[in-house]
C-alpha cells in the first residue's frame, strides 16, 4: 500500500527504498541491520512491515517512515523518508510561514499539543483548516491561499507534537495543515469517494462516543467500503453500517468481528455508526468508500423476480441480525432504482378495449348475414305476402348494432306514402 492513512505513516507498505525520490540515500536491508535495534532477527514475523527488503518503514511509531543508511552523518545512521504518496487524507501538506503564518484566524500554544487537539480547537471555532508549527503552536483559519508562501517537503514538518511524540506537528518556520473534518464525531458525505475517520483521530477515540455519518450519493448502484485501518479492541465498542432508508443494521464490526478487506453495499444511502463504552480506548478506524453508478437493462420479469428475492433475503437477514451479532454484507437493493411494474389501470384499460373490438367485429358479421337473407322477393312471393297480411300493414325490420334485431308491424299514414319495395304496384 503506497498510500498512508495514519498521521505518521505507520501503515505504509510501499516500495520506496531510498530517503527521497530524487537523489535520496539508499536504504539498508532490514535483514542486514543486526547492529541496530530494528531488524528481522529481532522481529521475524513481519512486525512493523519489516522483512527481507530495504523499503522505508516506521516500526517504532516515529513521526514518519524512515530507514537505516550506510553513511552516517554526525553520528546519525538513519534518515526519514520523503514519500509523496504517504499522506493521510485530510493532511493538506507542509507549508512555509515566511514570518507570517498561512492561516490568519486565531491561534494558541500548548505544551500538550496534538494534531487532534488543534483540529478540535479550530473546528469548535468554525474554521475549515488547522495548522501546527514547532510542536506547540496551533493556527486556525479559512484562508483558501494557505499555499501562498510555498510548499515544503514533508520531512521539514517532522517536529514531534509536545502532547504526542508519535505525531508530526510542523517545524521551525513550517506549518503542517489539516482539514478540520478529520476526527469529527459525525458528518454528512455526498461526494462519490472520501475517507471517514473515527472520532478524535489521529488521537485515540474518547470514551462514551456516539457518532453518525451519513453517506448519500443519489443514483449510485452500490457503495464499496475499505477499512484501511481498524483498531478497536473492546467487544462493546463497535462500528455499524446501516440502511439509510430503513435503519436496519447491515454489518457490525468490533474487537471480535473485524471487517473484511473490502465489501459492497447495494444502496445509495448508508449510515455509519460508531459507539464506544466507558472503559477502553484505541486508535479507531479509517474507512474509504467509493460509490459506483451502473446502468442495468433487464427484462421486466427478471427484475421482478430479483426484486422479490432481494426482499425475501433482506427480511431473513433482518431476522438474523436481531437474533445474533453475525456480520452481514451486501444486504439490499437500492430504493432509488425501483423495478418497472405495469400499473393495474393500464391492464384493465387494454382488456376493455379488446372486448369492445371483438364485439364490434361480431356485430358486423351478424348484420352482413341478415342483409343477405332479405334479398328482393319474386312476384309470387309478393302475392303470398299480401294474402298473409292485412291491407295497409307491412313488416319493417330495424337493426340496432348495439343491442339486437327488432321485428314489428308498422302502419303508414296512407298507401300513397308507402314507397317500400316490398309493396306491389
Short mmCIF file of C-alpha atoms in Angstrom, two decimals:
data_model
loop_
_atom_site.label_atom_id
_atom_site.label_comp_id
_atom_site.label_asym_id
_atom_site.label_seq_id
_atom_site.Cartn_x
_atom_site.Cartn_y
_atom_site.Cartn_z
CA UNK A 1 0.00 0.00 0.00
CA UNK A 2 1.66 3.19 -1.20
CA UNK A 3 -0.89 5.45 0.49
CA UNK A 4 -0.95 6.24 4.18
CA UNK A 5 -3.99 6.64 6.39
CA UNK A 6 -2.20 7.39 9.63
CA UNK A 7 -0.61 10.70 10.55
CA UNK A 8 2.86 9.20 10.99
CA UNK A 9 2.81 6.65 8.14
CA UNK A 10 2.97 3.63 10.43
CA UNK A 11 0.74 1.81 7.93
CA UNK A 12 3.00 2.48 4.93
CA UNK A 13 3.71 -0.71 2.96
CA UNK A 14 5.05 0.81 -0.25
CA UNK A 15 8.29 0.00 -2.03
CA UNK A 16 10.29 3.24 -1.80
CA UNK A 17 13.83 2.18 -0.82
CA UNK A 18 15.66 5.50 -0.60
CA UNK A 19 15.29 8.52 1.63
CA UNK A 20 13.99 10.68 -1.19
CA UNK A 21 12.54 10.04 -4.62
CA UNK A 22 15.11 12.34 -6.18
CA UNK A 23 18.77 11.79 -5.26
CA UNK A 24 17.98 10.16 -1.93
CA UNK A 25 20.22 7.91 0.13
CA UNK A 26 19.74 4.15 -0.45
CA UNK A 27 18.21 2.25 2.44
CA UNK A 28 19.83 -0.78 4.06
CA UNK A 29 18.05 -4.14 4.11
CA UNK A 30 16.24 -4.85 7.34
CA UNK A 31 17.70 -8.37 7.40
CA UNK A 32 21.24 -6.90 7.36
CA UNK A 33 20.92 -4.34 10.18
CA UNK A 34 21.63 -6.63 13.11
CA UNK A 35 23.82 -3.99 14.71
CA UNK A 36 20.79 -1.72 15.01
CA UNK A 37 17.68 -2.07 17.19
CA UNK A 38 15.28 -2.91 14.35
CA UNK A 39 15.96 -5.95 12.17
CA UNK A 40 14.36 -9.20 11.06
CA UNK A 41 16.23 -11.19 13.71
CA UNK A 42 14.50 -9.28 16.47
CA UNK A 43 11.20 -9.01 14.57
CA UNK A 44 10.99 -12.17 12.46
CA UNK A 45 7.22 -12.19 11.91
CA UNK A 46 6.92 -9.05 9.84
CA UNK A 47 6.17 -6.74 12.74
CA UNK A 48 6.09 -3.12 11.61
CA UNK A 49 6.33 -4.24 7.99
CA UNK A 50 9.95 -5.43 8.35
CA UNK A 51 11.26 -8.21 6.13
CA UNK A 52 13.93 -9.19 3.65
CA UNK A 53 13.76 -5.84 1.85
CA UNK A 54 15.02 -2.29 2.20
CA UNK A 55 11.74 -0.38 1.95
CA UNK A 56 11.01 2.60 4.18
CA UNK A 57 9.04 1.65 7.29
CA UNK A 58 8.02 3.04 10.66
CA UNK A 59 8.34 0.10 13.09
CA UNK A 60 8.84 2.23 16.20
CA UNK A 61 5.93 4.65 15.74
CA UNK A 62 8.06 7.66 14.85
CA UNK A 63 6.59 10.74 13.20
CA UNK A 64 7.11 9.33 9.67
CA UNK A 65 8.62 6.29 7.84
CA UNK A 66 12.41 6.02 7.88
CA UNK A 67 15.24 3.60 7.12
CA UNK A 68 18.84 2.87 8.06
CA UNK A 69 21.55 4.25 5.78
CA UNK A 70 25.15 3.17 5.21
CA UNK A 71 26.77 6.56 5.66
CA UNK A 72 26.05 8.22 8.96
CA UNK A 73 26.09 11.98 9.35
CA UNK A 74 27.06 13.41 12.74
CA UNK A 75 26.54 10.03 14.33
CA UNK A 76 23.07 9.59 12.80
CA UNK A 77 22.72 6.27 10.96
CA UNK A 78 19.12 6.64 9.82
CA UNK A 79 17.01 9.20 7.97
CA UNK A 80 13.36 9.99 7.41
CA UNK A 81 11.95 9.06 4.01
CA UNK A 82 10.31 11.72 1.90
CA UNK A 83 7.38 9.77 0.42
CA UNK A 84 4.92 11.93 -1.58
CA UNK A 85 2.22 9.25 -1.63
CA UNK A 86 2.34 8.71 2.15
CA UNK A 87 0.00 11.49 3.23
CA UNK A 88 -3.19 10.66 5.05
CA UNK A 89 -6.39 12.11 3.52
CA UNK A 90 -7.07 15.44 5.14
CA UNK A 91 -3.37 16.22 5.55
CA UNK A 92 -3.02 19.21 3.24
CA UNK A 93 0.78 19.29 3.38
CA UNK A 94 3.71 21.18 4.85
CA UNK A 95 3.87 24.94 4.11
CA UNK A 96 6.16 27.86 4.81
CA UNK A 97 5.02 30.69 7.03
CA UNK A 98 7.57 33.30 5.88
CA UNK A 99 7.35 35.04 9.27
CA UNK A 100 3.59 35.22 8.85
CA UNK A 101 1.51 32.05 9.32
CA UNK A 102 -0.54 30.89 6.32
CA UNK A 103 -3.67 30.75 8.49
CA UNK A 104 -4.79 34.13 9.80
CA UNK A 105 -7.72 33.22 12.06
CA UNK A 106 -6.96 32.58 15.71
CA UNK A 107 -4.08 30.74 17.39
CA UNK A 108 -2.98 29.23 20.67
CA UNK A 109 0.03 27.44 22.14
CA UNK A 110 0.11 24.37 24.34
CA UNK A 111 2.74 22.07 25.80
CA UNK A 112 0.23 19.23 25.34
CA UNK A 113 -0.50 19.89 21.69
CA UNK A 114 -1.54 17.00 19.44
CA UNK A 115 -2.95 17.04 15.94
CA UNK A 116 -6.50 16.41 17.15
CA UNK A 117 -6.40 18.95 20.00
CA UNK A 118 -5.51 21.61 17.45
CA UNK A 119 -8.10 20.35 14.95
CA UNK A 120 -10.82 20.25 17.62
CA UNK A 121 -9.93 23.75 18.78
CA UNK A 122 -10.27 25.11 15.25
CA UNK A 123 -13.39 23.08 14.42
CA UNK A 124 -15.16 24.37 17.53
CA UNK A 125 -14.42 27.89 16.30
CA UNK A 126 -15.99 27.07 12.89
CA UNK A 127 -12.71 27.14 10.95
CA UNK A 128 -12.03 24.84 7.99
CA UNK A 129 -8.27 24.45 8.43
CA UNK A 130 -5.93 23.79 11.34
CA UNK A 131 -2.14 24.15 11.31
CA UNK A 132 0.60 23.14 13.75
CA UNK A 133 4.06 24.66 13.98
CA UNK A 134 7.16 23.80 16.02
CA UNK A 135 5.33 21.15 18.05
CA UNK A 136 3.37 23.52 20.30
CA UNK A 137 1.67 26.26 18.21
CA UNK A 138 -1.82 25.87 16.71
CA UNK A 139 -3.24 28.14 13.99
CA UNK A 140 -6.80 28.28 12.61
CA UNK A 141 -8.21 29.89 9.51
CA UNK A 142 -10.31 29.69 6.35
CA UNK A 143 -7.61 31.04 4.03
CA UNK A 144 -8.02 29.42 0.59
CA UNK A 145 -4.50 30.60 -0.33
CA UNK A 146 -2.70 28.88 2.54
CA UNK A 147 -0.08 27.80 -0.02
CA UNK A 148 0.86 31.41 -0.91
CA UNK A 149 4.32 31.25 0.72
CA UNK A 150 5.18 27.93 -0.91
CA UNK A 151 5.06 24.27 0.00
CA UNK A 152 7.92 22.46 1.76
CA UNK A 153 8.84 18.77 1.79
CA UNK A 154 7.03 16.71 4.41
CA UNK A 155 10.20 15.88 6.36
CA UNK A 156 10.54 19.57 7.26
CA UNK A 157 7.33 19.26 9.31
CA UNK A 158 8.52 16.32 11.39
CA UNK A 159 8.90 18.08 14.74
CA UNK A 160 7.10 15.93 17.26
CA UNK A 161 3.95 17.21 18.94
CA UNK A 162 4.56 18.14 22.55
CA UNK A 163 1.50 16.13 23.55
CA UNK A 164 2.26 13.02 21.45
CA UNK A 165 5.74 12.17 20.23
CA UNK A 166 4.41 9.86 17.54
CA UNK A 167 2.72 12.72 15.65
CA UNK A 168 4.27 15.40 13.43
CA UNK A 169 3.41 18.98 14.43
CA UNK A 170 5.21 21.15 11.91
CA UNK A 171 8.72 22.53 12.13
CA UNK A 172 10.74 25.69 12.55
CA UNK A 173 9.01 28.12 10.21
CA UNK A 174 6.95 25.23 8.78
CA UNK A 175 3.25 24.62 9.32
CA UNK A 176 1.57 21.26 8.72
CA UNK A 177 -2.06 21.78 7.69
CA UNK A 178 -5.12 19.56 8.20
CA UNK A 179 -8.78 19.68 7.28
CA UNK A 180 -10.87 20.06 10.43
CA UNK A 181 -13.29 17.32 9.28
CA UNK A 182 -10.70 14.78 10.46
CA UNK A 183 -11.77 13.16 13.71
CA UNK A 184 -15.20 14.79 13.78
CA UNK A 185 -17.94 12.85 15.55
CA UNK A 186 -20.41 12.67 12.66
CA UNK A 187 -20.93 14.39 9.35
CA UNK A 188 -22.76 14.28 6.02
CA UNK A 189 -20.99 13.00 2.90
CA UNK A 190 -22.28 13.35 -0.68
CA UNK A 191 -19.08 13.08 -2.74
CA UNK A 192 -18.56 9.84 -4.75
CA UNK A 193 -15.46 8.95 -2.72
CA UNK A 194 -13.98 10.04 0.59
CA UNK A 195 -12.37 8.82 3.82
CA UNK A 196 -14.10 8.82 7.20
CA UNK A 197 -12.09 8.65 10.42
CA UNK A 198 -13.14 7.61 13.88
CA UNK A 199 -13.80 10.44 16.36
CA UNK A 200 -10.70 12.18 17.74
CA UNK A 201 -8.43 10.64 15.09
CA UNK A 202 -5.41 10.51 14.91
CA UNK A 203 -5.60 10.52 18.70
CA UNK A 204 -7.30 7.55 20.37
CA UNK A 205 -11.06 7.84 20.42
CA UNK A 206 -12.61 9.03 23.67
CA UNK A 207 -14.96 7.02 25.87
CA UNK A 208 -18.73 7.41 25.60
CA UNK A 209 -18.74 8.36 21.93
CA UNK A 210 -21.94 8.00 19.84
CA UNK A 211 -21.41 9.21 16.27
CA UNK A 212 -23.31 9.04 12.98
CA UNK A 213 -22.05 9.74 9.45
CA UNK A 214 -24.48 9.78 6.53
CA UNK A 215 -23.28 8.78 3.07
CA UNK A 216 -25.84 9.62 0.37
CA UNK A 217 -24.94 9.58 -3.32
CA UNK A 218 -28.10 9.84 -5.49
CA UNK A 219 -28.05 7.47 -8.45
CA UNK A 220 -25.37 5.17 -7.05
CA UNK A 221 -25.93 1.46 -7.61
CA UNK A 222 -23.58 0.40 -4.82
CA UNK A 223 -21.04 1.72 -2.33
CA UNK A 224 -17.74 -0.06 -1.72
CA UNK A 225 -16.15 0.14 1.74
CA UNK A 226 -12.45 -0.43 2.52
CA UNK A 227 -11.35 -0.28 6.15
CA UNK A 228 -7.73 0.77 5.68
CA UNK A 229 -7.28 0.99 9.45
CA UNK A 230 -9.23 -0.80 12.16
CA UNK A 231 -8.06 -0.74 15.77
CA UNK A 232 -10.98 -1.46 18.09
CA UNK A 233 -10.08 -3.83 20.89
CA UNK A 234 -13.20 -3.77 23.06
CA UNK A 235 -16.05 -6.10 22.12
CA UNK A 236 -18.60 -3.48 23.18
CA UNK A 237 -17.05 -0.71 21.09
CA UNK A 238 -18.42 -1.09 17.58
CA UNK A 239 -18.84 0.23 14.07
CA UNK A 240 -22.12 -0.47 12.28
CA UNK A 241 -23.26 0.02 8.69
CA UNK A 242 -26.98 0.81 8.46
CA UNK A 243 -29.51 1.05 5.64
CA UNK A 244 -30.13 4.77 5.31
CA UNK A 245 -33.80 4.24 4.46
CA UNK A 246 -34.88 1.56 6.94
CA UNK A 247 -32.14 1.97 9.61
CA UNK A 248 -31.62 -1.78 9.68
CA UNK A 249 -28.12 -2.95 10.61
CA UNK A 250 -26.32 -4.35 7.56
CA UNK A 251 -22.94 -5.05 9.16
CA UNK A 252 -21.43 -4.84 12.64
CA UNK A 253 -17.71 -4.82 13.47
CA UNK A 254 -15.98 -4.78 16.85
CA UNK A 255 -12.93 -6.13 18.64
CA UNK A 256 -14.01 -9.71 17.90
CA UNK A 257 -15.55 -9.27 14.44
CA UNK A 258 -13.13 -7.41 12.25
CA UNK A 259 -14.23 -6.07 8.85
CA UNK A 260 -13.08 -7.76 5.64
CA UNK A 261 -10.59 -6.07 3.35
CA UNK A 262 -13.41 -4.82 1.14
CA UNK A 263 -17.18 -5.23 0.85
CA UNK A 264 -20.06 -3.68 -1.11
CA UNK A 265 -23.50 -2.44 -0.11
CA UNK A 266 -26.13 -2.17 -2.87
CA UNK A 267 -27.60 1.12 -1.70
CA UNK A 268 -27.17 4.80 -2.45
CA UNK A 269 -27.83 5.89 1.15
CA UNK A 270 -25.87 4.40 4.06
CA UNK A 271 -25.33 5.45 7.67
CA UNK A 272 -22.08 4.72 9.51
CA UNK A 273 -22.50 4.42 13.28
CA UNK A 274 -19.82 4.32 15.99
CA UNK A 275 -20.19 3.62 19.71
CA UNK A 276 -17.59 3.45 22.47
CA UNK A 277 -18.22 2.49 26.08
CA UNK A 278 -16.70 3.96 29.23
CA UNK A 279 -13.76 1.56 29.55
CA UNK A 280 -11.17 1.06 26.81
CA UNK A 281 -9.79 3.32 24.11
CA UNK A 282 -7.90 2.59 20.89
CA UNK A 283 -6.68 4.17 17.67
CA UNK A 284 -10.03 3.75 15.95
CA UNK A 285 -10.65 3.32 12.25
CA UNK A 286 -10.21 4.84 8.81
CA UNK A 287 -12.66 3.74 6.12
CA UNK A 288 -12.62 4.72 2.46
CA UNK A 289 -15.82 4.49 0.47
CA UNK A 290 -16.38 4.61 -3.30
CA UNK A 291 -19.78 4.93 -4.97
CA UNK A 292 -20.37 3.47 -8.44
CA UNK A 293 -23.17 4.05 -10.92
CA UNK A 294 -24.21 1.32 -13.35
CA UNK A 295 -26.96 1.19 -15.99
CA UNK A 296 -28.66 -2.20 -15.94
CA UNK A 297 -31.04 -3.25 -18.75
CA UNK A 298 -33.05 -6.30 -17.75
CA UNK A 299 -36.29 -7.99 -18.72
CA UNK A 300 -39.26 -6.90 -16.56
CA UNK A 301 -39.90 -10.45 -15.41
CA UNK A 302 -36.28 -10.91 -14.39
CA UNK A 303 -36.26 -7.63 -12.50
CA UNK A 304 -39.44 -8.50 -10.63
CA UNK A 305 -38.06 -11.91 -9.74
CA UNK A 306 -34.78 -10.46 -8.50
CA UNK A 307 -36.61 -7.78 -6.54
CA UNK A 308 -38.76 -10.41 -4.82
CA UNK A 309 -35.69 -12.49 -4.00
CA UNK A 310 -33.89 -9.46 -2.55
CA UNK A 311 -36.88 -8.54 -0.39
CA UNK A 312 -37.06 -12.10 0.93
CA UNK A 313 -33.32 -12.19 1.56
CA UNK A 314 -33.44 -8.82 3.29
CA UNK A 315 -36.27 -9.92 5.58
CA UNK A 316 -34.39 -13.09 6.52
CA UNK A 317 -31.21 -11.16 7.21
CA UNK A 318 -33.05 -8.65 9.36
CA UNK A 319 -34.39 -11.52 11.46
CA UNK A 320 -30.90 -12.99 11.76
CA UNK A 321 -29.46 -9.61 12.70
CA UNK A 322 -31.96 -9.31 15.53
CA UNK A 323 -31.08 -12.76 16.86
CA UNK A 324 -27.28 -12.67 16.59
CA UNK A 325 -24.31 -10.39 16.08
CA UNK A 326 -23.07 -12.04 12.88
CA UNK A 327 -21.59 -9.77 10.23
CA UNK A 328 -23.83 -9.16 7.24
CA UNK A 329 -22.67 -7.92 3.83
CA UNK A 330 -24.33 -6.69 0.66
CA UNK A 331 -27.83 -6.82 2.01
CA UNK A 332 -30.36 -4.87 -0.04
CA UNK A 333 -31.20 -3.41 -3.39
CA UNK A 334 -31.30 0.33 -3.97
CA UNK A 335 -34.60 2.13 -3.26
CA UNK A 336 -33.52 4.67 -5.88
CA UNK A 337 -33.95 2.02 -8.61
CA UNK A 338 -37.48 0.56 -8.25
CA UNK A 339 -38.41 -2.21 -10.70
CA UNK A 340 -40.54 -1.42 -13.75
CA UNK A 341 -44.07 -2.72 -12.99
CA UNK A 342 -47.06 -2.06 -15.34
CA UNK A 343 -49.86 -0.16 -13.49
CA UNK A 344 -53.11 -2.07 -12.92
CA UNK A 345 -55.28 0.57 -14.63
CA UNK A 346 -53.31 0.06 -17.85
CA UNK A 347 -54.05 -3.68 -17.81
CA UNK A 348 -57.77 -3.09 -17.22
CA UNK A 349 -57.96 -0.48 -20.00
CA UNK A 350 -56.32 -2.77 -22.54
CA UNK A 351 -58.69 -5.62 -21.60
CA UNK A 352 -61.80 -3.43 -22.05
CA UNK A 353 -60.55 -2.19 -25.42
CA UNK A 354 -60.02 -5.77 -26.60
CA UNK A 355 -63.57 -6.77 -25.57
CA UNK A 356 -65.13 -3.80 -27.40
CA UNK A 357 -63.16 -4.57 -30.56
CA UNK A 358 -64.27 -8.22 -30.62
CA UNK A 359 -67.93 -7.21 -30.00
CA UNK A 360 -67.87 -4.76 -32.92
CA UNK A 361 -66.45 -7.40 -35.29
CA UNK A 362 -69.12 -9.96 -34.31
CA UNK A 363 -71.92 -7.41 -34.75
CA UNK A 364 -70.70 -6.53 -38.25
CA UNK A 365 -70.62 -10.18 -39.30
CA UNK A 366 -74.16 -10.75 -37.97
CA UNK A 367 -75.51 -7.71 -39.88
CA UNK A 368 -73.95 -8.97 -43.09
CA UNK A 369 -75.76 -12.34 -42.90
CA UNK A 370 -79.12 -10.72 -42.06
CA UNK A 371 -78.99 -8.37 -45.05
CA UNK A 372 -78.20 -11.23 -47.44
CA UNK A 373 -81.16 -13.28 -46.18
CA UNK A 374 -83.58 -10.45 -47.06
CA UNK A 375 -82.99 -10.01 -50.79
CA UNK A 376 -85.86 -8.69 -53.11
CA UNK A 377 -88.60 -11.41 -53.34
CA UNK A 378 -90.37 -12.75 -56.53
CA UNK A 379 -93.89 -11.74 -57.74
CA UNK A 380 -95.40 -14.95 -56.33
CA UNK A 381 -93.81 -14.34 -53.04
CA UNK A 382 -95.16 -10.79 -53.07
CA UNK A 383 -98.68 -12.09 -53.75
CA UNK A 384 -98.43 -14.59 -50.97
CA UNK A 385 -97.14 -11.87 -48.76
CA UNK A 386 -100.19 -9.69 -49.44
CA UNK A 387 -102.53 -12.56 -48.77
CA UNK A 388 -100.95 -13.20 -45.44
CA UNK A 389 -101.23 -9.61 -44.31
CA UNK A 390 -104.00 -7.21 -43.83
CA UNK A 391 -104.35 -4.21 -46.09
CA UNK A 392 -102.39 -1.19 -45.07
CA UNK A 393 -99.92 -3.19 -42.95
CA UNK A 394 -96.36 -4.17 -43.80
CA UNK A 395 -93.43 -5.58 -41.82
CA UNK A 396 -90.41 -3.36 -41.17
CA UNK A 397 -87.04 -4.55 -39.85
CA UNK A 398 -84.90 -2.19 -37.73
CA UNK A 399 -81.33 -3.15 -36.78
CA UNK A 400 -79.62 -1.68 -33.77
CA UNK A 401 -75.90 -2.69 -33.71
CA UNK A 402 -75.51 -2.05 -30.01
CA UNK A 403 -78.39 -4.28 -28.96
CA UNK A 404 -80.34 -6.73 -31.16
CA UNK A 405 -82.69 -7.06 -34.17
CA UNK A 406 -86.35 -5.97 -33.66
CA UNK A 407 -89.20 -7.05 -35.98
CA UNK A 408 -92.59 -5.43 -35.55
CA UNK A 409 -95.59 -4.14 -37.53
CA UNK A 410 -95.72 -0.52 -38.59
CA UNK A 411 -98.72 1.33 -40.00
CA UNK A 412 -98.07 4.02 -42.63
CA UNK A 413 -100.17 7.17 -42.76
CA UNK A 414 -101.62 6.19 -46.18
CA UNK A 415 -100.94 3.89 -49.09
CA UNK A 416 -99.67 6.86 -51.12
CA UNK A 417 -96.89 7.39 -48.62
CA UNK A 418 -95.72 3.81 -49.00
CA UNK A 419 -92.55 3.67 -51.08
CA UNK A 420 -91.27 0.36 -49.79
CA UNK A 421 -90.07 -2.13 -52.38
CA UNK A 422 -91.99 -4.90 -50.66
CA UNK A 423 -95.34 -3.26 -51.68
CA UNK A 424 -96.68 -4.34 -55.12
CA UNK A 425 -97.55 -1.93 -57.90
#
